[in-house]
Coordinates of C-alpha atoms in Angstrom, one line a residue:
M4 CA -56.3 24.5 -42.3
P5 CA -52.8 25.6 -43.6
V6 CA -50.8 27.7 -41.3
R7 CA -50.1 31.2 -42.4
R8 CA -46.4 32.1 -42.0
T9 CA -46.0 35.7 -41.2
A10 CA -42.8 37.5 -41.0
D11 CA -42.9 37.4 -37.1
G12 CA -43.5 33.6 -37.2
A13 CA -40.5 33.1 -39.5
L14 CA -38.3 35.1 -37.2
A15 CA -39.5 33.0 -34.2
V16 CA -38.7 29.8 -36.0
L17 CA -35.3 31.1 -37.0
A18 CA -34.5 32.2 -33.5
F19 CA -35.3 28.6 -32.1
L20 CA -33.1 26.9 -34.7
V21 CA -30.2 29.2 -33.8
L22 CA -30.5 28.6 -30.1
A23 CA -31.0 24.9 -30.3
A24 CA -28.1 24.3 -32.8
P25 CA -24.7 23.2 -31.3
P26 CA -21.8 25.7 -31.6
A27 CA -19.5 25.5 -34.5
S28 CA -16.5 23.3 -34.3
G29 CA -13.6 24.9 -32.4
Q30 CA -15.9 27.6 -30.9
E31 CA -17.5 27.8 -27.5
R32 CA -21.0 29.2 -27.1
A33 CA -21.2 31.9 -24.4
P34 CA -23.8 30.8 -21.8
D35 CA -27.1 32.7 -21.9
G36 CA -28.0 33.7 -18.4
F37 CA -31.8 33.6 -18.8
Y38 CA -31.7 30.6 -21.1
C39 CA -29.4 28.4 -19.0
D40 CA -29.7 29.7 -15.4
Q41 CA -33.3 30.6 -14.9
R42 CA -34.7 27.8 -17.0
K43 CA -32.2 25.3 -15.7
L44 CA -31.9 23.4 -19.0
G45 CA -28.5 21.8 -18.2
R46 CA -25.7 20.4 -20.2
Y47 CA -27.9 18.9 -23.0
F48 CA -28.7 22.4 -24.1
Y49 CA -25.0 23.4 -24.1
C50 CA -25.0 25.2 -20.8
R51 CA -22.0 25.1 -18.5
P52 CA -22.3 24.0 -15.0
P53 CA -21.9 26.7 -12.3
E54 CA -18.2 27.6 -11.6
G55 CA -16.9 26.1 -8.4
K56 CA -19.2 23.2 -8.2
K57 CA -16.6 20.7 -9.2
D58 CA -14.2 22.0 -6.6
E59 CA -17.0 21.8 -4.0
Q60 CA -17.5 18.2 -4.8
S61 CA -13.8 17.4 -4.6
A62 CA -13.7 19.1 -1.3
D63 CA -16.6 17.1 0.0
L64 CA -14.9 13.8 -1.1
S65 CA -11.6 14.7 0.6
T66 CA -13.3 15.6 3.9
A67 CA -15.3 12.4 3.8
R68 CA -12.1 10.3 3.2
I69 CA -11.3 8.0 6.2
P70 CA -7.8 8.6 7.5
T71 CA -5.3 5.7 7.4
A72 CA -3.9 4.1 10.6
R73 CA -0.5 5.5 9.7
A74 CA -2.1 9.0 9.4
E75 CA -3.7 8.5 12.8
V76 CA -0.4 7.4 14.4
D77 CA 1.4 10.4 12.8
A78 CA -1.2 12.8 14.2
I79 CA -0.9 11.2 17.7
Q80 CA 2.9 11.6 17.5
A81 CA 2.6 15.2 16.4
E82 CA 0.1 16.0 19.2
L83 CA 2.3 14.4 21.8
E84 CA 5.4 16.4 20.6
E85 CA 3.3 19.7 20.5
L86 CA 2.0 19.1 24.1
R87 CA 5.5 18.4 25.3
A88 CA 6.9 21.5 23.6
E89 CA 4.2 23.6 25.1
A90 CA 4.8 22.1 28.6
V91 CA 8.6 22.7 28.3
L92 CA 8.3 26.2 27.0
R93 CA 5.3 27.3 29.1
P94 CA 5.3 25.0 32.2
T95 CA 2.0 25.9 33.7
T96 CA -0.1 23.4 35.7
A97 CA -2.5 23.1 32.8
S98 CA 0.1 22.6 30.0
V99 CA 2.1 20.0 32.1
S100 CA -1.1 18.2 33.1
A101 CA -2.3 18.1 29.5
Y102 CA 0.9 16.5 28.4
I103 CA 1.0 13.9 31.2
R104 CA -2.6 13.0 30.6
F105 CA -2.1 12.5 26.8
Q106 CA 1.2 10.6 27.3
R107 CA -0.6 8.3 29.7
E108 CA -3.3 7.6 27.2
Q109 CA -0.6 6.5 24.7
L110 CA 1.2 4.3 27.3
D111 CA -2.1 2.6 28.0
R112 CA -2.5 2.1 24.3
A113 CA 0.9 0.5 24.1
S114 CA 0.2 -1.7 27.1
T115 CA -2.9 -3.0 25.4
F116 CA -1.0 -3.7 22.2
S117 CA 1.7 -5.6 24.1
D118 CA -0.9 -7.7 25.9
V119 CA -2.8 -8.6 22.7
W120 CA 0.6 -9.4 21.1
R121 CA 1.5 -12.1 23.6
R122 CA -2.1 -13.5 23.5
A123 CA -1.9 -13.8 19.8
L124 CA 1.5 -15.7 20.2
W125 CA -0.1 -18.0 22.7
A126 CA -3.0 -18.8 20.4
D127 CA -1.1 -19.3 17.2
P128 CA 2.2 -21.3 17.4
S129 CA 3.2 -20.3 13.9
L130 CA 3.8 -16.8 15.2
D131 CA 5.9 -17.8 18.2
Y132 CA 9.6 -17.5 17.4
N133 CA 10.4 -19.1 20.9
L134 CA 9.4 -22.4 19.4
Q135 CA 12.3 -22.1 17.0
R136 CA 14.8 -20.4 19.2
P137 CA 13.8 -20.1 22.9
V138 CA 14.8 -17.1 24.9
S139 CA 13.3 -17.8 28.2
G140 CA 15.6 -19.4 30.9
Y141 CA 14.1 -22.8 31.2
A142 CA 13.4 -23.4 27.5
K143 CA 16.7 -21.9 26.5
R144 CA 18.7 -24.3 28.7
A145 CA 16.8 -27.3 27.2
W146 CA 17.5 -26.0 23.7
L147 CA 21.1 -25.5 24.4
D148 CA 21.5 -29.0 25.8
G149 CA 19.9 -30.4 22.7
R150 CA 22.2 -28.3 20.6
K151 CA 25.2 -29.6 22.4
E152 CA 24.3 -33.3 21.7
E153 CA 23.6 -32.5 18.1
R154 CA 26.9 -30.6 17.7
A155 CA 28.8 -33.5 19.4
E156 CA 27.4 -36.0 16.9
A157 CA 28.2 -33.8 13.9
L158 CA 31.8 -33.2 15.1
A159 CA 32.3 -37.0 15.7
A160 CA 31.5 -37.7 12.1
L161 CA 33.4 -34.7 10.7
S162 CA 36.6 -36.4 9.9
E163 CA 34.9 -38.9 7.6
R164 CA 34.3 -36.0 5.0
Y165 CA 36.2 -32.9 6.0
G166 CA 39.8 -31.7 6.6
L167 CA 41.4 -28.5 7.6
F168 CA 44.0 -26.2 5.8
Y169 CA 45.9 -24.0 8.2
F170 CA 47.8 -21.0 6.9
Y171 CA 50.3 -19.6 9.3
A172 CA 53.5 -17.7 9.5
A173 CA 56.4 -18.4 11.9
S174 CA 56.8 -14.7 12.6
C175 CA 53.2 -14.3 13.4
F176 CA 52.6 -13.9 17.2
A177 CA 48.8 -14.8 16.8
C178 CA 49.8 -17.9 15.0
Q179 CA 52.1 -18.9 17.8
E180 CA 49.1 -18.6 20.2
F181 CA 46.6 -20.3 17.9
S182 CA 48.7 -23.3 16.7
P183 CA 48.4 -25.1 20.1
V184 CA 44.7 -24.4 20.2
L185 CA 44.2 -25.9 16.7
R186 CA 46.4 -28.9 17.4
A187 CA 44.3 -29.8 20.5
F188 CA 41.0 -29.2 18.6
A189 CA 42.3 -31.5 15.7
D190 CA 43.4 -34.3 18.1
R191 CA 40.1 -34.1 20.0
H192 CA 38.0 -34.6 16.9
D193 CA 40.4 -36.7 14.9
L194 CA 40.8 -34.2 12.1
T195 CA 43.5 -34.0 9.6
V196 CA 45.1 -30.6 9.4
K197 CA 47.3 -29.6 6.4
A198 CA 49.6 -26.8 7.7
V199 CA 51.0 -24.3 5.2
S200 CA 53.7 -21.7 6.1
V201 CA 53.4 -18.5 4.2
D202 CA 56.9 -17.5 5.2
G203 CA 58.6 -20.9 5.2
G204 CA 59.1 -21.0 8.9
P205 CA 58.5 -24.1 10.9
S206 CA 55.8 -24.9 13.5
A207 CA 56.3 -27.0 16.6
E208 CA 52.7 -28.2 16.6
F209 CA 52.7 -29.0 12.9
P210 CA 56.2 -30.4 12.0
D211 CA 55.0 -31.6 8.6
A212 CA 54.0 -28.2 7.4
V213 CA 54.8 -27.2 3.8
R214 CA 55.7 -23.9 2.3
D215 CA 53.1 -22.0 0.5
S216 CA 53.5 -22.3 -3.2
G217 CA 50.2 -20.8 -4.3
Q218 CA 47.8 -22.8 -2.2
M219 CA 46.5 -19.8 -0.4
A220 CA 45.8 -17.8 -3.5
R221 CA 44.1 -20.8 -5.2
M222 CA 41.7 -21.1 -2.3
G223 CA 40.7 -17.4 -2.7
L224 CA 42.6 -16.3 0.4
G225 CA 45.2 -14.1 -1.3
G226 CA 46.1 -11.2 1.0
A227 CA 44.2 -12.7 4.0
P228 CA 45.7 -12.4 7.4
T229 CA 47.3 -15.2 9.3
P230 CA 46.4 -17.4 11.0
S231 CA 43.7 -18.5 8.5
L232 CA 41.7 -21.8 8.9
V233 CA 39.8 -23.3 6.0
L234 CA 37.5 -26.3 5.9
F235 CA 37.9 -28.6 3.0
D236 CA 35.0 -30.9 1.8
T237 CA 36.5 -34.1 0.3
Q238 CA 33.2 -34.9 -1.5
T239 CA 32.4 -31.7 -3.2
R240 CA 36.0 -30.2 -3.2
A241 CA 34.4 -27.1 -1.7
V242 CA 36.5 -24.7 0.3
T243 CA 34.9 -22.8 3.3
P244 CA 36.8 -20.3 5.4
V245 CA 36.3 -20.9 9.1
A246 CA 38.4 -18.4 11.0
F247 CA 40.9 -15.6 10.7
G248 CA 42.9 -14.7 13.8
L249 CA 42.6 -16.2 17.2
V250 CA 39.5 -18.2 18.1
S251 CA 38.9 -20.7 20.9
Q252 CA 38.2 -24.4 20.6
A253 CA 34.5 -23.8 21.6
E254 CA 34.2 -21.2 18.8
L255 CA 35.8 -23.5 16.3
E256 CA 33.3 -26.3 17.2
D257 CA 30.3 -24.0 16.9
R258 CA 31.4 -22.5 13.6
I259 CA 32.2 -25.7 11.9
F260 CA 28.9 -27.2 13.2
V261 CA 27.0 -24.2 11.7
L262 CA 28.9 -24.4 8.4
T263 CA 28.4 -28.1 7.9
R264 CA 25.0 -28.9 9.5
T265 CA 22.8 -25.8 9.4
E266 CA 21.2 -23.8 6.6
A267 CA 21.5 -20.0 6.6
G268 CA 18.8 -18.4 8.5
K269 CA 17.8 -21.4 10.4
D270 CA 18.9 -20.1 13.8
Y271 CA 17.4 -16.6 13.3

């Protein structure tokens, strides 16, 4: 049977269409309290979520977030400083005891860390620096003995490839002190030393010295103090500064060995 459309029925249909239609572009529909809140139709019926709900969810997430280890350490440090300040400013039995007790807890924590550290080194040789450069008495002596033998072998073969340039000044007091040291070092290891006088003055230890005619500047030592000692590689023609000022024979031996036989960072 056909439905009879009355005026009231047409108004009802029109009201439904208006409520169900989306808002016009660029306009927001004001929420209907009864339509949205009481009937709980949700966002599919263009109802806005209750204000503050999003902020509450964010707050829940932030409180549930687990603090990092760094944050925990910072909190412990802050608590320790606060307890100490309280004990210093108001030194009651309770405040001082609280500070001592909390400090002892952190000392125990540090002791445990130190113990686990050494156990980890014992268990994994790749973590133990002592195997590369010993620091304990017995192991260090053995390492130094081996180092001396290696250095002696290197210095014995040094003259086959290297020579020394020695820049001095006759008026330089430090040069007068260093020249005999260098002469003894060169004789001991059979090294050739080319002495260059920057002021033209003679040297008793190096009578065949020549006057500087630009050699120092060409080696990149322009303006360097005297005495200056340079190692010269006859194979690569490389120039390597060894020492400026006074140094001992033992120091010269160690420096030249490091510069010619070790790579940067090997000993550290």
